[in-house]
Structure formats: structure tokens, C-alpha cells
Amino acid sequence: MDGEARLASSNGPLKTPPTVGVGLIGYAFMGRAHSHAFKAIQYMMWPPPAVADLVSICGRNQDAVQEARSRYGYKRWTTSWQELVDDPEVQVVDNSTPNNLHLEPCLAAAAAGKDIICEKPLGRDADESRAMLEAVERAGVTHMCAFNYRFIPALQLARRLIQDGRLGQIYHFRASYQQSGRVDPNSPMTWRFRRDTAGFGALGDLGSHSVDQARWLIGEIGSVSGLTKTFIPDRPVEAGSDRREPVTVDDAALALLEFQDGPIGTLEVTRCATGRKNYHLIEVNGSLGSLHFNCERLNELRFFSREDPPEIQGFHDVLVTERAHPYGTVWWPPGHILGWEHTFMHEMHHFLTAVAGGGSVEPLGATFRDGYRNSVVLDGLAESSRTGRKVDLTYAS
Ligand code: SOE
């Protein structure tokens, strides 16, 4: 159970939790997920480590940010992230912006002594991620890189089984993250298809999750061989337009991984797996057992154990909603399943716990060091694809 979710039961004593002032930069997809989580935590997880006081929200479009303010319930809005960072009521900066806007606000927030949660991937490359890591370490603030899949109960159970030795010696890690939301060549450009705004394509957006799971479940990655590919070279500048703009990132990436402690792994990430929605397969094989997880079946973990009697050996489907499972005591009765948004509630609960206690989010949560090391792997994979050679990874921190 080390480092795994342990929460108070919903019948805890009545207490007045402290409040923490939150400033959110970026109001779209992740801003919405984070805001919902901040607000909903106390409905189910009482007493919360801290109640998020939604102080300020920032975005570039004045009309849209004003609408988001009233919809999510922030006290004020601004179009200047610097103003949000300088706001004395803001104790925590939540950076939910596109990847090119992670660096500067995070550096400023650290310099202002604010605790920070930043969306993944941390930087557009390892240099940016390292600068952010050094800034938060210098400032001594609490920091978290928002790898929300660490907060899926089934994956926390997987980690527990691996750490308890139920899989024996680990041989293989396998991740395949497949989406198809942008398989249509006429689906328009967004920041996700530009190198200057995104850094990488599927590799950064999806691959960073897979690399994080690899590191969190198995351990540090020592070398990588990779191949990246762009299938759709240009896209309409906006929906319905005849004008097209070049895509400057990958649509898909493949990799071979060698872990420092011996296991080997494969990685496949793609935005062009027609029919797949958010299919994130994770498999681990060890000398005693195996695990299988797919994000489209978020509540389930398939487990094979050679220690089972021979006549019942086979993959068992575990519905990870029992009281004994991670987060099992705070949710609905067993079998009343959880969804994707709950991962953000678990994540924010964990982050607020660290903020309230002035501590770190590790080992359960991802720190900026995890974000930096993740970037080193992604950069190595891209370099390997360019050069056709295996890349031995070095971590400066
Ligand atoms: C992209 O479609 C995306 O939303 C990622 O940005 C998220 O990180 C991932 O969880 C789901 O897919």
C-alpha cells in the first residue's frame, strides 16, 4: 500500500478544512476537468485536505474566459497570466494551457513562491522541462505534473501487485495508446499539430502518458529506439477552409525500450488507429504473472497468476471497485463504476494533500522531476527516429 491512495471514509468527523486559493490558466479541456475536480472533491471525500477557493481564471479570449469564469465559478477573470500569478489570493497556480505556455508561467509562479500543478507533457522538450524543475526546486514549492492516469484505481492496483512481487521478476512492459479523433485529413489545424506550440504530436500528447506509466510501474528507462511518422502532412487552417497548413509534428510513434533494471518494453502511440477512441493498453509480464489494462475499460484489471491452482489458471477480470481497492472507500458501492473525470478528482485530492501539508506528491503523483525525465525519453525517441540509432538516455537530474 506504500504511496497508494488512502482516503478518509465519507463518514469522517465534521471538520473545517483549510482553504487554498487557486488560479487557473487555460479554461478549455483540461481547465474544465481540473475545475470540476476542485469543486467536486468535497462532495465525496470528506474532510478534504483543503477546500479549493477558485480565485481567478485566465485565458486569452476575453469573452470565452468571462464565460468560463461564470460557468466554473471563479471569483475573477483576467487575460494576463502574470496578473493571475501576482494575485496575492492565489496560492496555487494550475497551468492547463497548451504546451508552449507551460514554461514562462511556471517559472514566474515558482519565483512568486506559488505551488504549481502543470499539465503534461511538462515542457516541449527536456531543456524546457529541466528549467521548470530547477525553478520549483529553487523555490521549494509543491509541484505536480498532471499525469492523471496514475489516479486510475485499476492502475494503482496494478502497481501494488507489481510492488508486492505478485508478478515475480518483470520481463515485459507493453503500451499501445490508440486514438482516431483526428484521422480525418479535413479535421482542422489546432495547436496540437504545430511543433512550436505542441513540441511533439501523438508522441507528446499520448506517448507522455505511456512513458509515465512505464516509469511508474516498472522503473527508469535506460535506452530507446524509436520511429515517428506523420501520415497527414497538412490540414485545413480552419473547419471547411480550402487553405491548408503543414502539420509539423508526428501522427504516430513506435519505440523499443530497455529499462535500467533489465525489463524490456514496447510503445506504440497513434492518432490514426481508426475506430479506437481512448484505447490505452498497458500490459506487464513477469515470471509469476501478467497484467492487462485498457483505458476504454477503466474499471477493469485483468490478472493472470501462475500461483493459482492449475485448474483455474487464466486471466481473471477484476472489477476494481471493491472497498479493498484504491479509492474504494470513498465512492459508490462495489460495481457502481467510475469514469475518466474521477481520475482528476483523485489527482487534485492528492495534490491538495501535498499542498496543505507543504510536502511532495511523490511517489504516487508525478513531480516536475518525473515530467523532466519523461521529456528526456521523448526527446531520445525522436532523436533515434531521426538518426536511425538507439539512444542511451542520460538524466541530468
Ligand atoms: C488527447 O485527445 C487527449 O485528450 C490527451 O490530451 C489527454 O492527455 C489524454 O488523457 C486523452 O487524450
Short mmCIF file of C-alpha atoms and ligand atoms in Angstrom, two decimals:
data_model
loop_
_atom_site.label_atom_id
_atom_site.label_comp_id
_atom_site.label_asym_id
_atom_site.label_seq_id
_atom_site.Cartn_x
_atom_site.Cartn_y
_atom_site.Cartn_z
CA MET A 1 0.00 0.00 0.00
CA ASP A 2 3.08 2.26 0.10
CA GLY A 3 2.35 5.56 -1.61
CA GLU A 4 -1.07 4.41 -2.66
CA ALA A 5 -4.35 6.17 -2.19
CA ARG A 6 -5.64 6.03 1.37
CA LEU A 7 -8.51 8.34 1.99
CA ALA A 8 -10.78 9.13 4.88
CA SER A 9 -14.18 7.46 4.70
CA SER A 10 -17.18 9.53 3.73
CA ASN A 11 -18.38 9.23 7.33
CA GLY A 12 -15.44 11.19 8.75
CA PRO A 13 -15.87 13.69 11.57
CA LEU A 14 -17.07 17.20 10.86
CA LYS A 15 -14.04 19.46 10.48
CA THR A 16 -13.40 22.80 8.90
CA PRO A 17 -10.71 22.20 6.30
CA PRO A 18 -8.30 24.97 5.33
CA THR A 19 -8.84 26.79 2.06
CA VAL A 20 -6.30 27.18 -0.73
CA GLY A 21 -6.64 29.93 -3.33
CA VAL A 22 -6.45 28.53 -6.86
CA GLY A 23 -5.62 30.42 -10.04
CA LEU A 24 -6.27 28.53 -13.27
CA ILE A 25 -4.53 29.43 -16.54
CA GLY A 26 -6.36 27.88 -19.51
CA TYR A 27 -10.08 27.25 -19.44
CA ALA A 28 -10.58 24.65 -22.19
CA PHE A 29 -10.47 20.84 -21.99
CA MET A 30 -8.11 20.36 -19.03
CA GLY A 31 -9.15 23.60 -17.32
CA ARG A 32 -12.69 22.25 -17.26
CA ALA A 33 -11.60 18.83 -15.95
CA HIS A 34 -9.47 20.41 -13.19
CA SER A 35 -12.14 22.94 -12.17
CA HIS A 36 -14.76 20.22 -11.92
CA ALA A 37 -12.42 18.17 -9.77
CA PHE A 38 -11.58 21.05 -7.43
CA LYS A 39 -15.27 21.71 -6.85
CA ALA A 40 -16.48 18.11 -6.55
CA ILE A 41 -13.82 16.70 -4.20
CA GLN A 42 -15.61 17.66 -1.01
CA TYR A 43 -18.87 16.06 -2.14
CA MET A 44 -17.33 12.62 -1.83
CA MET A 45 -14.03 12.91 0.02
CA TRP A 46 -14.80 14.49 3.35
CA PRO A 47 -12.94 16.02 5.03
CA PRO A 48 -10.86 17.23 2.08
CA PRO A 49 -7.22 18.14 2.76
CA ALA A 50 -8.13 21.70 1.70
CA VAL A 51 -11.05 23.35 0.01
CA ALA A 52 -10.05 24.92 -3.29
CA ASP A 53 -11.10 28.55 -3.33
CA LEU A 54 -11.46 29.27 -7.05
CA VAL A 55 -9.96 32.74 -7.07
CA SER A 56 -9.04 33.60 -10.63
CA ILE A 57 -9.16 32.19 -14.15
CA CYS A 58 -7.04 33.33 -17.09
CA GLY A 59 -7.40 32.93 -20.85
CA ARG A 60 -6.53 34.86 -23.98
CA ASN A 61 -10.06 35.32 -25.29
CA GLN A 62 -11.92 37.82 -23.11
CA ASP A 63 -15.45 36.62 -23.93
CA ALA A 64 -14.55 32.97 -23.52
CA VAL A 65 -12.71 33.48 -20.23
CA GLN A 66 -15.59 35.52 -18.82
CA GLU A 67 -17.99 32.75 -19.76
CA ALA A 68 -15.69 30.15 -18.20
CA ARG A 69 -15.46 32.24 -15.03
CA SER A 70 -19.20 32.25 -14.50
CA ARG A 71 -19.61 28.64 -15.62
CA TYR A 72 -16.90 27.17 -13.37
CA GLY A 73 -17.42 29.61 -10.50
CA TYR A 74 -14.13 31.52 -10.26
CA LYS A 75 -14.28 34.88 -8.41
CA ARG A 76 -12.48 36.87 -11.10
CA TRP A 77 -11.01 36.59 -14.57
CA THR A 78 -8.05 38.07 -16.40
CA THR A 79 -6.38 37.82 -19.79
CA SER A 80 -2.93 38.26 -18.22
CA TRP A 81 -1.30 35.19 -16.70
CA GLN A 82 1.22 37.44 -14.98
CA GLU A 83 -1.63 39.22 -13.19
CA LEU A 84 -3.01 35.87 -12.06
CA VAL A 85 0.40 34.73 -10.82
CA ASP A 86 0.86 38.02 -8.91
CA ASP A 87 -2.60 37.83 -7.33
CA PRO A 88 -1.97 37.63 -3.54
CA GLU A 89 -5.04 35.42 -3.04
CA VAL A 90 -3.68 32.83 -5.48
CA GLN A 91 -1.61 30.25 -3.60
CA VAL A 92 -1.73 27.52 -6.23
CA VAL A 93 -1.22 28.07 -9.95
CA ASP A 94 -2.86 25.46 -12.17
CA ASN A 95 -1.33 25.59 -15.64
CA SER A 96 -3.78 23.90 -18.03
CA THR A 97 -2.61 25.70 -21.15
CA PRO A 98 -1.26 24.36 -24.46
CA ASN A 99 2.31 23.10 -24.18
CA ASN A 100 4.05 26.27 -25.40
CA LEU A 101 2.57 28.18 -22.46
CA HIS A 102 3.86 25.87 -19.75
CA LEU A 103 7.36 27.31 -19.36
CA GLU A 104 7.00 31.03 -18.67
CA PRO A 105 4.01 31.00 -16.29
CA CYS A 106 5.52 28.09 -14.35
CA LEU A 107 8.84 29.89 -13.96
CA ALA A 108 7.03 33.04 -12.81
CA ALA A 109 4.76 31.11 -10.44
CA ALA A 110 7.76 29.36 -8.86
CA ALA A 111 9.59 32.68 -8.49
CA ALA A 112 6.48 34.06 -6.75
CA GLY A 113 6.50 31.10 -4.33
CA LYS A 114 3.25 29.56 -5.60
CA ASP A 115 2.60 25.84 -5.55
CA ILE A 116 2.11 24.55 -9.10
CA ILE A 117 0.24 21.86 -10.97
CA CYS A 118 1.06 21.80 -14.68
CA GLU A 119 -0.50 19.72 -17.46
CA LYS A 120 1.53 17.09 -19.31
CA PRO A 121 3.90 16.94 -21.10
CA LEU A 122 5.76 19.29 -18.77
CA GLY A 123 7.83 21.11 -21.43
CA ARG A 124 8.04 20.88 -25.19
CA ASP A 125 11.45 19.27 -24.74
CA ALA A 126 13.81 18.23 -21.96
CA ASP A 127 15.51 21.65 -21.79
CA GLU A 128 12.21 23.38 -21.01
CA SER A 129 11.20 20.70 -18.54
CA ARG A 130 14.55 20.92 -16.78
CA ALA A 131 14.24 24.70 -16.46
CA MET A 132 10.84 24.22 -14.80
CA LEU A 133 12.18 21.52 -12.48
CA GLU A 134 15.09 23.72 -11.40
CA ALA A 135 12.74 26.67 -10.79
CA VAL A 136 10.39 24.74 -8.47
CA GLU A 137 13.30 23.16 -6.62
CA ARG A 138 14.95 26.54 -6.14
CA ALA A 139 11.69 28.00 -4.83
CA GLY A 140 10.89 24.99 -2.62
CA VAL A 141 7.24 24.91 -3.72
CA THR A 142 5.00 21.86 -4.12
CA HIS A 143 4.87 20.77 -7.76
CA MET A 144 2.97 18.23 -9.76
CA CYS A 145 2.91 17.24 -13.43
CA ALA A 146 -0.66 16.23 -14.17
CA PHE A 147 -0.33 12.61 -15.26
CA ASN A 148 -3.88 11.76 -14.25
CA TYR A 149 -3.68 8.09 -15.29
CA ARG A 150 -1.68 7.43 -12.11
CA PHE A 151 -5.02 8.01 -10.38
CA ILE A 152 -6.96 5.26 -12.12
CA PRO A 153 -7.77 2.74 -9.37
CA ALA A 154 -7.03 -0.24 -11.64
CA LEU A 155 -3.55 1.10 -12.41
CA GLN A 156 -2.84 1.79 -8.74
CA LEU A 157 -3.85 -1.81 -8.07
CA ALA A 158 -1.52 -2.93 -10.88
CA ARG A 159 1.33 -1.04 -9.23
CA ARG A 160 0.53 -2.60 -5.87
CA LEU A 161 0.60 -6.12 -7.37
CA ILE A 162 3.95 -5.43 -9.06
CA GLN A 163 5.47 -3.92 -5.90
CA ASP A 164 4.18 -6.81 -3.77
CA GLY A 165 6.01 -9.24 -6.06
CA ARG A 166 2.83 -10.92 -7.34
CA LEU A 167 4.21 -10.78 -10.89
CA GLY A 168 7.67 -12.02 -9.87
CA GLN A 169 10.57 -10.75 -11.93
CA ILE A 170 9.33 -8.28 -14.53
CA TYR A 171 10.25 -9.12 -18.13
CA HIS A 172 7.98 -7.09 -20.41
CA PHE A 173 6.15 -3.75 -20.45
CA ARG A 174 3.84 -3.05 -23.38
CA ALA A 175 1.93 0.17 -24.02
CA SER A 176 -0.23 0.94 -27.01
CA TYR A 177 -2.10 4.23 -26.92
CA GLN A 178 -4.51 4.46 -29.84
CA GLN A 179 -6.90 7.27 -30.77
CA SER A 180 -8.61 8.19 -34.03
CA GLY A 181 -10.29 11.52 -33.25
CA ARG A 182 -8.20 13.32 -35.92
CA VAL A 183 -7.91 10.55 -38.53
CA ASP A 184 -9.95 12.67 -40.98
CA PRO A 185 -7.43 14.72 -43.06
CA ASN A 186 -10.00 17.52 -43.15
CA SER A 187 -10.16 17.80 -39.40
CA PRO A 188 -8.68 21.32 -38.96
CA MET A 189 -5.42 22.53 -37.53
CA THR A 190 -5.10 23.12 -33.81
CA TRP A 191 -2.09 23.88 -31.62
CA ARG A 192 -1.64 20.12 -31.23
CA PHE A 193 -0.40 19.81 -34.85
CA ARG A 194 2.28 22.51 -34.69
CA ARG A 195 5.78 21.84 -33.45
CA ASP A 196 6.18 25.34 -32.00
CA THR A 197 3.05 25.03 -29.86
CA ALA A 198 2.97 21.30 -29.07
CA GLY A 199 6.60 20.12 -29.23
CA PHE A 200 5.57 16.65 -30.34
CA GLY A 201 2.34 15.20 -31.75
CA ALA A 202 0.97 11.84 -30.65
CA LEU A 203 4.36 11.22 -29.06
CA GLY A 204 3.98 14.08 -26.56
CA ASP A 205 0.22 14.03 -26.11
CA LEU A 206 -0.31 10.27 -25.78
CA GLY A 207 3.23 8.92 -25.53
CA SER A 208 4.00 11.01 -22.45
CA HIS A 209 1.22 9.09 -20.61
CA SER A 210 2.61 5.73 -21.75
CA VAL A 211 6.16 6.69 -20.76
CA ASP A 212 4.89 7.87 -17.39
CA GLN A 213 3.17 4.52 -16.82
CA ALA A 214 6.34 2.69 -17.87
CA ARG A 215 8.43 4.63 -15.35
CA TRP A 216 5.83 4.49 -12.57
CA LEU A 217 5.06 0.78 -12.91
CA ILE A 218 8.43 -0.64 -13.94
CA GLY A 219 11.25 1.86 -13.35
CA GLU A 220 13.71 4.15 -15.10
CA ILE A 221 14.27 3.74 -18.83
CA GLY A 222 17.91 3.33 -19.92
CA SER A 223 17.74 3.38 -23.71
CA VAL A 224 15.26 3.85 -26.50
CA SER A 225 14.97 3.15 -30.23
CA GLY A 226 12.17 4.96 -31.98
CA LEU A 227 10.33 5.68 -35.18
CA THR A 228 7.94 8.57 -35.72
CA LYS A 229 5.65 9.15 -38.69
CA THR A 230 3.36 11.89 -39.98
CA PHE A 231 0.62 10.43 -42.18
CA ILE A 232 -1.44 13.56 -42.78
CA PRO A 233 1.02 16.25 -43.95
CA ASP A 234 -1.37 19.22 -43.89
CA ARG A 235 -4.76 20.23 -42.54
CA PRO A 236 -7.30 22.99 -43.26
CA VAL A 237 -6.41 26.17 -41.40
CA GLU A 238 -9.97 26.11 -40.06
CA ALA A 239 -13.04 23.90 -40.48
CA GLY A 240 -14.30 23.94 -44.07
CA SER A 241 -11.39 26.05 -45.42
CA ASP A 242 -9.62 25.17 -48.69
CA ARG A 243 -6.43 26.68 -47.32
CA ARG A 244 -4.17 24.09 -45.71
CA GLU A 245 -1.26 24.41 -43.28
CA PRO A 246 1.61 21.92 -42.90
CA VAL A 247 1.48 19.57 -39.90
CA THR A 248 4.87 19.79 -38.19
CA VAL A 249 4.53 17.01 -35.62
CA ASP A 250 4.16 13.23 -35.67
CA ASP A 251 0.85 11.36 -36.02
CA ALA A 252 2.33 8.15 -34.63
CA ALA A 253 5.40 6.78 -32.89
CA LEU A 254 6.83 3.34 -32.15
CA ALA A 255 9.61 2.52 -29.71
CA LEU A 256 11.67 -0.21 -28.14
CA LEU A 257 12.59 0.47 -24.52
CA GLU A 258 15.22 -1.03 -22.28
CA PHE A 259 14.72 -0.40 -18.57
CA GLN A 260 17.74 0.23 -16.36
CA ASP A 261 16.90 -2.82 -14.21
CA GLY A 262 16.57 -5.29 -17.08
CA PRO A 263 12.97 -5.46 -18.37
CA ILE A 264 12.29 -4.51 -21.98
CA GLY A 265 9.28 -2.74 -23.41
CA THR A 266 7.45 -1.62 -26.50
CA LEU A 267 5.48 1.53 -27.08
CA GLU A 268 3.02 2.39 -29.83
CA VAL A 269 1.11 5.67 -29.92
CA THR A 270 -1.10 6.91 -32.71
CA ARG A 271 -3.84 9.35 -33.62
CA CYS A 272 -4.64 7.26 -36.69
CA ALA A 273 -5.98 3.99 -35.22
CA THR A 274 -9.33 4.18 -36.96
CA GLY A 275 -12.12 3.18 -34.60
CA ARG A 276 -10.11 3.47 -31.41
CA LYS A 277 -11.26 6.25 -29.07
CA ASN A 278 -9.09 6.34 -25.98
CA TYR A 279 -7.62 2.85 -26.14
CA HIS A 280 -4.63 2.89 -23.82
CA LEU A 281 -3.40 -0.64 -23.44
CA ILE A 282 -0.87 -1.45 -20.74
CA GLU A 283 0.47 -4.97 -20.30
CA VAL A 284 3.12 -6.27 -17.95
CA ASN A 285 4.52 -9.80 -17.97
CA GLY A 286 6.58 -11.23 -15.13
CA SER A 287 7.93 -14.61 -14.12
CA LEU A 288 4.88 -15.29 -11.91
CA GLY A 289 2.06 -13.36 -13.51
CA SER A 290 0.77 -10.86 -16.03
CA LEU A 291 -1.45 -7.77 -16.08
CA HIS A 292 -3.62 -6.30 -18.80
CA PHE A 293 -5.38 -2.90 -18.70
CA ASN A 294 -7.18 -0.84 -21.33
CA CYS A 295 -8.40 2.67 -20.57
CA GLU A 296 -11.64 2.08 -22.51
CA ARG A 297 -12.42 -0.44 -19.72
CA LEU A 298 -11.21 1.86 -16.97
CA ASN A 299 -12.65 -0.08 -14.03
CA GLU A 300 -11.13 -3.42 -15.01
CA LEU A 301 -7.75 -5.05 -14.47
CA ARG A 302 -7.00 -8.47 -15.94
CA PHE A 303 -4.60 -10.52 -13.84
CA PHE A 304 -3.00 -13.89 -14.53
CA SER A 305 -1.15 -15.66 -11.75
CA ARG A 306 0.93 -18.80 -12.07
CA GLU A 307 0.37 -19.20 -8.33
CA ASP A 308 -3.32 -20.00 -8.91
CA PRO A 309 -4.15 -23.73 -8.86
CA PRO A 310 -3.57 -25.12 -12.40
CA GLU A 311 -7.23 -25.94 -12.98
CA ILE A 312 -8.28 -22.27 -12.65
CA GLN A 313 -5.26 -20.64 -14.22
CA GLY A 314 -6.26 -17.99 -16.74
CA PHE A 315 -6.71 -14.23 -16.91
CA HIS A 316 -9.15 -13.06 -14.22
CA ASP A 317 -11.16 -9.90 -14.76
CA VAL A 318 -11.03 -7.85 -11.57
CA LEU A 319 -13.67 -5.13 -11.30
CA VAL A 320 -11.65 -2.57 -9.35
CA THR A 321 -14.49 -1.04 -7.34
CA GLU A 322 -14.35 -3.08 -4.12
CA ARG A 323 -13.83 -1.44 -0.73
CA ALA A 324 -10.35 -3.04 -0.61
CA HIS A 325 -9.34 -1.34 -3.85
CA PRO A 326 -7.71 2.10 -4.21
CA TYR A 327 -10.38 4.77 -3.57
CA GLY A 328 -12.93 2.00 -2.88
CA THR A 329 -13.97 3.54 0.44
CA VAL A 330 -14.93 6.95 -0.91
CA TRP A 331 -17.08 6.04 -3.87
CA TRP A 332 -20.29 4.22 -4.63
CA PRO A 333 -20.98 0.61 -3.62
CA PRO A 334 -18.87 -2.02 -5.46
CA GLY A 335 -19.73 -2.32 -9.13
CA HIS A 336 -21.12 1.23 -9.35
CA ILE A 337 -18.38 2.17 -11.71
CA LEU A 338 -16.11 5.21 -12.02
CA GLY A 339 -15.23 7.28 -15.07
CA TRP A 340 -12.48 9.41 -16.51
CA GLU A 341 -13.40 12.56 -14.55
CA HIS A 342 -12.90 10.72 -11.27
CA THR A 343 -9.19 10.38 -12.08
CA PHE A 344 -8.93 14.17 -11.93
CA MET A 345 -10.71 14.26 -8.57
CA HIS A 346 -8.25 11.71 -7.17
CA GLU A 347 -5.38 13.69 -8.68
CA MET A 348 -6.50 17.04 -7.26
CA HIS A 349 -7.20 15.49 -3.87
CA HIS A 350 -3.67 14.14 -3.85
CA PHE A 351 -2.21 17.47 -4.95
CA LEU A 352 -4.17 19.43 -2.31
CA THR A 353 -2.99 16.96 0.34
CA ALA A 354 0.63 17.74 -0.57
CA VAL A 355 -0.07 21.49 -0.72
CA ALA A 356 -1.85 21.51 2.65
CA GLY A 357 0.99 19.54 4.24
CA GLY A 358 3.72 21.51 2.46
CA GLY A 359 5.15 18.27 1.04
CA SER A 360 5.77 16.37 -2.17
CA VAL A 361 3.29 14.48 -4.36
CA GLU A 362 5.68 11.55 -4.89
CA PRO A 363 5.77 8.60 -5.13
CA LEU A 364 2.10 8.29 -6.11
CA GLY A 365 1.92 11.57 -8.00
CA ALA A 366 4.27 12.81 -10.72
CA THR A 367 6.62 15.63 -9.77
CA PHE A 368 8.34 18.03 -12.17
CA ARG A 369 11.32 15.62 -11.96
CA ASP A 370 9.06 12.95 -13.44
CA GLY A 371 7.99 15.48 -16.05
CA TYR A 372 11.64 16.22 -16.89
CA ARG A 373 12.67 12.56 -17.09
CA ASN A 374 9.63 11.86 -19.25
CA SER A 375 10.82 14.58 -21.66
CA VAL A 376 14.28 13.00 -21.83
CA VAL A 377 12.66 9.75 -23.02
CA LEU A 378 10.51 11.53 -25.63
CA ASP A 379 13.49 13.53 -26.91
CA GLY A 380 15.57 10.35 -27.10
CA LEU A 381 12.87 8.58 -29.07
CA ALA A 382 12.62 11.46 -31.54
CA GLU A 383 16.42 11.58 -31.89
CA SER A 384 16.51 7.85 -32.53
CA SER A 385 13.88 8.23 -35.24
CA ARG A 386 15.98 10.97 -36.89
CA THR A 387 19.29 9.14 -36.73
CA GLY A 388 18.18 5.53 -37.03
CA ARG A 389 20.25 4.68 -33.93
CA LYS A 390 19.49 3.51 -30.43
CA VAL A 391 19.83 6.34 -27.89
CA ASP A 392 21.25 5.79 -24.38
CA LEU A 393 19.45 8.18 -22.08
CA THR A 394 21.16 10.43 -19.54
CA TYR A 395 19.22 12.27 -16.88
CA ALA A 396 20.78 15.47 -15.59
CA SER A 397 18.55 15.43 -12.54
C1 SOE B 1 -5.98 13.90 -26.49
O1 SOE B 1 -7.11 13.53 -27.18
C2 SOE B 1 -6.13 13.57 -25.04
O2 SOE B 1 -7.19 14.28 -24.53
C3 SOE B 1 -4.87 13.91 -24.24
O3 SOE B 1 -4.52 15.27 -24.36
C4 SOE B 1 -5.06 13.52 -22.82
O4 SOE B 1 -3.90 13.75 -22.08
C5 SOE B 1 -5.42 12.04 -22.77
O5 SOE B 1 -5.71 11.70 -21.47
C6 SOE B 1 -6.62 11.73 -23.62
O6 SOE B 1 -6.39 12.18 -24.90
#
